[in-house]
Amino acid sequence: MIRADDRPSRRTLLGAASAAVLTAGCSATSDQPPATPVAAQAIPPTGKYQAGITTPRTPQPNLLAIIADLPSSAVPPASAVGRLLAELGETIVALTTGTSARLLGLAPGDLTVTVGVGPRLVRMAGHTLPGATDLPPFPHEQIAPKARGGDVLLQLCATDPLVLSVAAAALLDRAGDRLQERWRQSARRGPAVPVADGLTAPRNQLGFVDGIVGPHTAEEQQRNLWLDGPAPVAGGTIAVLRRMELDLGRFAALSTAAQEAVMGRHRDSGIPLSGGVVADGPDLGAKTPDGRYVVPAGAHARRAHAAVVGVGLMLRRSYSIDEPAAGLLFVSFQNDLRTFTATLTHMGNGDALLPFTTTTASATFLIIPGFDPQRPLGSTLF
């Protein structure tokens, strides 16, 4: 969709037309065929872990999250949940490999579909399993009952936004009346900023680079991201989704220096106020000559810092949204829900960013371990 401010001006169109006329003579005598866009590389849907978390390494620019419930207030038999998940897995393979007629001729490209189950379903498999705990309420929330929690998460990501709604319709049709949608959110990643070798992070609607620090190496991911047990959940992870409205007008009214004091990083580069390079964490002990912290006490980079909170790293994915209001969809993956809850609790104690946010939807899910033809999706649990 082209926004009004993205439409080319009359001068731009005339300039483009003139350029086309000037180059037409050269093009007519050229033997070079017209350039064709490079197709997005397919992401294998099967394996030890589900796709769409660390693969691809640079997340696709478009996301559609669908949160749904099993229709009955009573917990269904585990075998019924198992059949539903297995069928969703079959559909995911057909969609991502391009063998499904439901794609309507669209190329799947780098489509990934990641499936999670909410605490109510996890408790069917075991009350003490990771993922069995609901998220508690937090400050700065205005969440309607329908937008809190949920039984099933379908996270679809792709470079081509058209593929997302088509694939989502195919998955929901396969589920039939066994799933009832609670809410959905379309979102997109902002412009990518290089962070480290082969690693980028997007800008958010506040203008800052978002999601710089995280478990990016295989060792960090094994320690902070993936569940290594118990056996039914090994190869899974815990996801948290939070939809937030941002008070862009009030934040934009601040000076650049005041905005940077809220975030703890420089807006133009993403470098911590304490210096270094963009990939660095802030030096929380650095002080000015008059004894003030260079990274202010209330800065988001300090209040949410894993070492300060005393938790592991979370793999954060922030996507910009403009419906139902300007804001972001925050998605984090971690192997311990406390990583998120303790961080947000610590932020609630003085994080300068929180007053500019209002959370309007919230849920947590156990991302099921990966699957393959011999091990259907969800079979380790149900």
Coordinates of C-alpha atoms in Angstrom, one line a residue:
M1 CA 0.0 0.0 0.0
I2 CA 1.4 3.4 -0.9
R3 CA 1.0 6.0 1.7
A4 CA 0.1 9.6 0.7
D5 CA 3.6 10.8 1.6
D6 CA 5.1 8.1 -0.5
R7 CA 3.4 9.1 -3.7
P8 CA 5.8 10.7 -6.3
S9 CA 5.3 14.3 -7.0
R10 CA 4.4 15.7 -10.5
R11 CA 8.0 17.0 -10.8
T12 CA 9.4 13.5 -9.9
L13 CA 7.1 11.9 -12.5
L14 CA 8.1 14.4 -15.2
G15 CA 11.8 13.8 -14.3
A16 CA 11.4 10.1 -14.6
A17 CA 9.6 10.4 -18.0
S18 CA 12.3 12.7 -19.3
A19 CA 15.0 10.3 -18.2
A20 CA 13.1 7.5 -20.0
V21 CA 13.0 9.5 -23.2
L22 CA 16.7 10.3 -23.0
T23 CA 17.7 6.7 -22.4
A24 CA 15.3 5.2 -24.9
G25 CA 17.8 5.4 -27.8
C26 CA 20.5 3.6 -25.8
S27 CA 18.0 1.0 -24.6
A28 CA 16.8 0.3 -28.1
T29 CA 20.2 -0.8 -29.3
S30 CA 21.2 -2.7 -26.2
D31 CA 21.3 -6.5 -26.3
Q32 CA 20.9 -6.7 -22.5
P33 CA 17.6 -8.1 -21.3
P34 CA 15.6 -6.1 -18.7
A35 CA 16.6 -6.8 -15.1
T36 CA 14.4 -9.1 -13.1
P37 CA 14.0 -9.0 -9.3
V38 CA 15.9 -11.5 -7.3
A39 CA 13.5 -14.0 -5.7
A40 CA 13.6 -14.3 -1.9
Q41 CA 15.4 -17.5 -0.8
A42 CA 13.2 -20.3 0.5
I43 CA 13.5 -21.1 4.2
P44 CA 13.2 -24.8 5.0
P45 CA 10.1 -25.3 7.3
T46 CA 11.4 -28.5 9.1
G47 CA 14.3 -29.2 11.4
K48 CA 15.2 -29.2 15.0
Y49 CA 13.8 -25.7 15.5
Q50 CA 10.8 -24.1 13.8
A51 CA 11.6 -21.5 11.1
G52 CA 10.9 -17.8 11.7
I53 CA 12.9 -17.3 14.9
T54 CA 16.6 -17.4 14.0
T55 CA 16.0 -18.3 10.3
P56 CA 16.4 -16.3 8.3
R57 CA 19.1 -14.4 10.3
T58 CA 17.7 -11.1 9.0
P59 CA 14.0 -11.3 9.6
Q60 CA 11.7 -10.7 6.7
P61 CA 10.3 -7.2 6.4
N62 CA 6.6 -8.2 6.9
L63 CA 4.8 -10.1 9.6
L64 CA 1.3 -11.2 10.3
A65 CA 0.5 -12.5 13.8
I66 CA -2.8 -14.3 14.4
I67 CA -3.9 -15.3 17.9
A68 CA -6.7 -17.8 18.1
D69 CA -8.6 -20.0 20.6
L70 CA -9.9 -23.5 20.5
P71 CA -13.6 -22.8 20.6
S72 CA -14.8 -24.7 23.7
S73 CA -14.2 -23.3 27.2
A74 CA -13.5 -26.9 28.2
V75 CA -10.0 -28.2 27.4
P76 CA -10.3 -30.6 24.4
P77 CA -8.7 -34.0 24.3
A78 CA -4.9 -33.9 23.8
S79 CA -5.4 -36.2 20.7
A80 CA -7.6 -33.5 19.1
V81 CA -5.0 -30.8 19.7
G82 CA -2.3 -33.1 18.3
R83 CA -4.3 -33.7 15.1
L84 CA -4.9 -30.0 14.7
L85 CA -1.2 -29.2 15.0
A86 CA -0.1 -32.0 12.8
E87 CA -2.5 -30.8 10.0
L88 CA -1.2 -27.2 10.4
G89 CA 2.3 -28.6 10.0
E90 CA 1.4 -30.4 6.8
T91 CA -0.1 -27.2 5.5
I92 CA 2.9 -25.2 6.4
V93 CA 5.2 -27.5 4.4
A94 CA 2.9 -27.3 1.4
L95 CA 2.7 -23.5 1.6
T96 CA 6.4 -22.8 2.2
T97 CA 7.6 -25.3 -0.5
G98 CA 5.1 -23.9 -3.1
T99 CA 3.2 -27.1 -3.6
S100 CA -0.1 -25.8 -2.2
A101 CA -2.8 -24.7 -4.6
R102 CA -4.0 -22.3 -1.9
L103 CA -1.1 -20.0 -2.8
L104 CA -3.2 -19.0 -5.9
G105 CA -0.1 -18.8 -8.1
L106 CA 1.9 -16.7 -5.7
A107 CA 5.5 -17.7 -5.1
P108 CA 6.1 -18.4 -1.4
G109 CA 9.6 -16.9 -1.4
D110 CA 11.0 -16.7 2.1
L111 CA 7.6 -17.4 3.8
T112 CA 7.9 -18.8 7.3
V113 CA 5.2 -19.9 9.7
T114 CA 5.9 -20.3 13.4
V115 CA 3.4 -22.0 15.6
G116 CA 3.0 -21.6 19.4
V117 CA 0.5 -22.9 22.0
G118 CA -0.7 -20.8 24.9
P119 CA -0.5 -21.7 28.6
R120 CA -3.9 -23.4 28.7
L121 CA -2.8 -26.0 26.2
V122 CA 0.7 -26.4 27.6
R123 CA -0.9 -27.3 31.0
M124 CA -2.7 -30.2 29.2
A125 CA 0.7 -31.7 28.6
G126 CA 2.2 -30.8 32.0
H127 CA 1.5 -28.1 34.6
T128 CA 5.2 -27.6 35.3
L129 CA 6.3 -27.4 31.7
P130 CA 7.9 -24.2 30.4
G131 CA 5.1 -22.1 28.8
A132 CA 2.4 -23.2 31.3
T133 CA 2.4 -19.8 33.0
D134 CA 0.2 -16.9 32.0
L135 CA 1.6 -13.4 31.7
P136 CA 0.7 -11.2 34.7
P137 CA -0.7 -7.7 34.2
F138 CA 1.8 -4.8 34.1
P139 CA 1.6 -1.0 34.3
H140 CA 0.8 1.1 31.2
E141 CA -1.8 -1.5 29.9
Q142 CA -5.2 -0.9 28.4
I143 CA -6.0 -4.5 27.3
A144 CA -9.5 -5.7 26.4
P145 CA -10.2 -9.2 27.6
K146 CA -10.2 -10.5 24.0
A147 CA -6.7 -9.1 23.5
R148 CA -5.1 -10.9 26.4
G149 CA -3.8 -14.5 26.2
G150 CA -4.8 -17.1 23.6
D151 CA -4.5 -20.8 22.7
V152 CA -2.6 -20.7 19.4
L153 CA -0.1 -18.3 17.8
L154 CA 0.4 -18.3 14.0
Q155 CA 3.4 -16.0 13.2
L156 CA 3.8 -15.6 9.4
C157 CA 6.7 -13.7 8.0
A158 CA 7.7 -13.0 4.4
T159 CA 9.3 -10.4 2.1
D160 CA 6.1 -10.4 -0.1
P161 CA 3.2 -9.1 2.1
L162 CA 0.6 -10.6 -0.3
V163 CA 1.7 -14.1 0.6
L164 CA 0.9 -13.5 4.3
S165 CA -2.8 -13.1 4.1
V166 CA -3.1 -15.9 1.5
A167 CA -1.1 -18.3 3.6
A168 CA -3.0 -17.3 6.8
A169 CA -6.4 -18.0 5.0
A170 CA -5.1 -21.4 4.0
L171 CA -4.1 -22.3 7.6
L172 CA -7.3 -21.1 9.1
D173 CA -9.3 -23.0 6.5
R174 CA -7.4 -26.2 7.3
A175 CA -8.2 -25.6 11.0
G176 CA -11.9 -25.0 10.3
D177 CA -14.1 -24.5 13.3
R178 CA -11.4 -25.9 15.6
L179 CA -9.8 -22.4 15.8
Q180 CA -11.6 -19.1 16.5
E181 CA -9.5 -16.0 15.8
R182 CA -9.1 -13.6 18.7
W183 CA -7.1 -10.8 17.1
R184 CA -4.5 -10.3 14.4
Q185 CA -1.8 -7.8 13.7
S186 CA 0.0 -6.9 10.5
A187 CA 3.4 -5.2 11.0
R188 CA 6.6 -4.3 9.2
R189 CA 10.2 -3.8 10.1
G190 CA 11.7 -0.4 9.7
P191 CA 14.8 0.5 7.7
A192 CA 17.7 -1.9 8.6
V193 CA 20.8 -0.4 10.2
P194 CA 24.1 -2.5 10.2
V195 CA 24.9 -3.6 13.7
A196 CA 27.7 -6.1 13.3
D197 CA 29.0 -8.4 10.5
G198 CA 25.9 -9.8 8.8
L199 CA 23.6 -8.5 11.5
T200 CA 21.2 -5.6 11.2
A201 CA 18.5 -4.0 13.4
P202 CA 15.5 -1.9 12.3
R203 CA 14.6 1.6 13.2
N204 CA 11.3 2.0 15.0
Q205 CA 8.7 4.8 14.8
L206 CA 10.5 6.8 17.5
G207 CA 13.5 7.0 15.1
F208 CA 15.8 4.8 17.1
V209 CA 17.5 1.5 16.2
D210 CA 15.6 -1.3 18.0
G211 CA 16.7 -4.7 19.1
I212 CA 20.5 -4.3 19.0
V213 CA 21.4 -6.5 22.0
G214 CA 20.4 -10.1 22.0
P215 CA 21.6 -13.7 21.8
H216 CA 23.0 -13.6 18.3
T217 CA 25.7 -16.3 18.4
A218 CA 25.0 -20.0 18.5
E219 CA 26.4 -20.2 22.0
E220 CA 24.3 -17.3 23.3
Q221 CA 21.2 -18.8 21.7
Q222 CA 21.8 -22.2 23.3
R223 CA 22.1 -20.5 26.7
N224 CA 19.3 -17.9 26.4
L225 CA 16.9 -18.9 23.6
W226 CA 16.3 -22.6 23.1
L227 CA 14.8 -24.9 25.6
D228 CA 16.9 -28.0 26.2
G229 CA 14.4 -29.8 28.3
P230 CA 12.2 -31.5 29.5
A231 CA 12.0 -33.7 26.4
P232 CA 8.5 -32.7 25.2
V233 CA 9.7 -29.0 24.8
A234 CA 13.3 -29.5 23.8
G235 CA 14.0 -27.4 20.7
G236 CA 11.2 -25.0 21.6
T237 CA 11.3 -21.5 23.1
I238 CA 9.0 -19.1 24.9
A239 CA 7.5 -16.2 22.9
V240 CA 5.9 -13.0 24.3
L241 CA 3.8 -10.7 22.1
R242 CA 2.9 -7.2 23.2
R243 CA 1.1 -4.6 21.0
M244 CA 1.8 -1.1 22.0
E245 CA 0.6 2.3 21.0
L246 CA 3.3 5.0 21.0
D247 CA 2.7 8.7 21.9
L248 CA 4.7 9.9 18.9
G249 CA 3.6 13.5 19.2
R250 CA 4.8 13.9 22.8
F251 CA 8.0 12.1 22.1
A252 CA 8.7 14.2 19.0
A253 CA 8.2 17.3 21.1
L254 CA 11.3 16.5 23.1
S255 CA 14.7 17.8 22.0
T256 CA 17.0 15.2 20.3
A257 CA 19.2 15.2 23.5
A258 CA 16.1 14.5 25.7
Q259 CA 15.0 11.7 23.3
E260 CA 18.5 10.2 23.6
A261 CA 18.4 10.4 27.4
V262 CA 15.1 8.4 27.3
M263 CA 16.6 5.7 25.2
G264 CA 20.3 5.7 26.3
R265 CA 21.6 5.7 22.7
H266 CA 22.3 8.2 20.0
R267 CA 19.4 8.5 17.6
D268 CA 21.3 8.9 14.4
S269 CA 23.8 6.0 14.9
G270 CA 22.4 3.7 17.6
I271 CA 25.7 4.0 19.5
P272 CA 25.4 4.0 23.3
L273 CA 25.6 7.4 25.0
S274 CA 28.7 6.0 26.7
G275 CA 30.4 5.5 23.4
G276 CA 31.8 2.6 21.4
V277 CA 30.1 1.1 18.4
V278 CA 26.5 0.4 17.7
A279 CA 26.8 -3.3 18.6
D280 CA 28.1 -2.5 22.1
G281 CA 26.1 -2.6 25.2
P282 CA 26.2 0.7 27.2
D283 CA 29.0 1.3 29.8
L284 CA 26.6 1.7 32.8
G285 CA 29.4 2.9 35.1
A286 CA 30.6 5.8 32.8
K287 CA 30.1 9.2 34.4
T288 CA 30.5 12.8 33.4
P289 CA 33.2 15.0 35.0
D290 CA 30.5 16.3 37.5
G291 CA 29.6 12.8 38.6
R292 CA 26.4 12.2 36.6
Y293 CA 25.8 8.9 34.7
V294 CA 26.4 9.2 31.0
V295 CA 23.6 6.8 30.5
P296 CA 20.9 8.3 32.7
A297 CA 19.4 6.3 35.6
G298 CA 16.0 6.1 33.8
A299 CA 17.3 5.4 30.3
H300 CA 15.7 2.4 28.6
A301 CA 19.1 1.0 27.8
R302 CA 19.9 0.9 31.5
R303 CA 16.5 -0.2 33.0
A304 CA 16.1 -3.1 30.5
H305 CA 19.8 -4.2 30.6
A306 CA 20.0 -7.9 31.3
A307 CA 22.9 -7.6 33.7
V308 CA 21.1 -5.0 35.7
V309 CA 17.9 -7.0 35.9
G310 CA 19.8 -10.2 36.5
V311 CA 18.3 -12.3 33.7
G312 CA 19.4 -13.8 30.4
L313 CA 19.2 -12.2 27.0
M314 CA 16.0 -12.1 25.0
L315 CA 15.8 -12.2 21.2
R316 CA 13.8 -9.1 20.4
R317 CA 11.8 -8.5 17.2
S318 CA 10.1 -5.1 17.0
Y319 CA 7.8 -4.3 14.1
S320 CA 6.1 -1.0 13.3
I321 CA 2.3 -0.8 13.1
D322 CA -0.2 1.9 12.2
E323 CA -3.4 0.0 12.9
P324 CA -5.3 0.3 15.2
A325 CA -2.9 3.1 16.1
A326 CA 0.7 4.1 15.5
G327 CA 3.0 1.9 17.6
L328 CA 4.9 -1.3 17.5
L329 CA 4.4 -5.1 17.9
F330 CA 7.0 -6.3 20.3
V331 CA 7.9 -10.0 20.0
S332 CA 10.6 -11.6 22.2
F333 CA 11.9 -15.1 22.4
Q334 CA 13.6 -16.5 25.5
N335 CA 13.9 -19.9 27.2
D336 CA 12.7 -18.6 30.5
L337 CA 9.5 -16.4 30.9
R338 CA 11.1 -14.7 33.8
T339 CA 13.6 -13.1 31.4
F340 CA 10.7 -11.0 30.1
T341 CA 8.6 -10.6 33.3
A342 CA 11.6 -9.5 35.5
T343 CA 12.8 -7.1 32.8
L344 CA 9.4 -5.4 32.5
T345 CA 8.9 -5.3 36.2
H346 CA 12.3 -3.5 36.5
M347 CA 11.3 -1.2 33.7
G348 CA 8.1 -0.3 35.5
N349 CA 10.3 1.1 38.3
G350 CA 11.5 4.2 36.5
D351 CA 12.1 3.4 32.8
A352 CA 11.7 6.8 31.0
L353 CA 10.3 5.1 27.8
L354 CA 7.3 3.5 29.4
P355 CA 5.2 6.7 29.8
F356 CA 5.2 7.0 26.0
T357 CA 3.7 3.6 25.6
T358 CA 0.3 1.9 26.2
T359 CA 0.1 -1.8 25.7
T360 CA -3.2 -2.9 24.1
A361 CA -2.6 -6.6 23.6
S362 CA -0.5 -9.2 25.3
A363 CA 0.1 -13.0 25.2
T364 CA 2.7 -15.6 25.7
F365 CA 3.2 -18.9 23.9
L366 CA 5.4 -22.0 24.0
I367 CA 6.9 -22.2 20.5
I368 CA 6.7 -25.9 19.7
P369 CA 9.9 -27.8 18.9
G370 CA 10.7 -28.2 15.2
F371 CA 9.1 -31.0 13.2
D372 CA 9.7 -33.2 10.1
P373 CA 7.9 -36.1 8.3
Q374 CA 8.7 -38.6 11.0
R375 CA 7.8 -36.2 13.9
P376 CA 4.6 -34.1 13.1
L377 CA 4.3 -30.6 14.5
G378 CA 3.2 -30.8 18.2
S379 CA 3.8 -34.6 18.5
T380 CA 6.3 -34.2 21.3
L381 CA 3.6 -32.6 23.5
F382 CA 0.3 -34.0 22.3

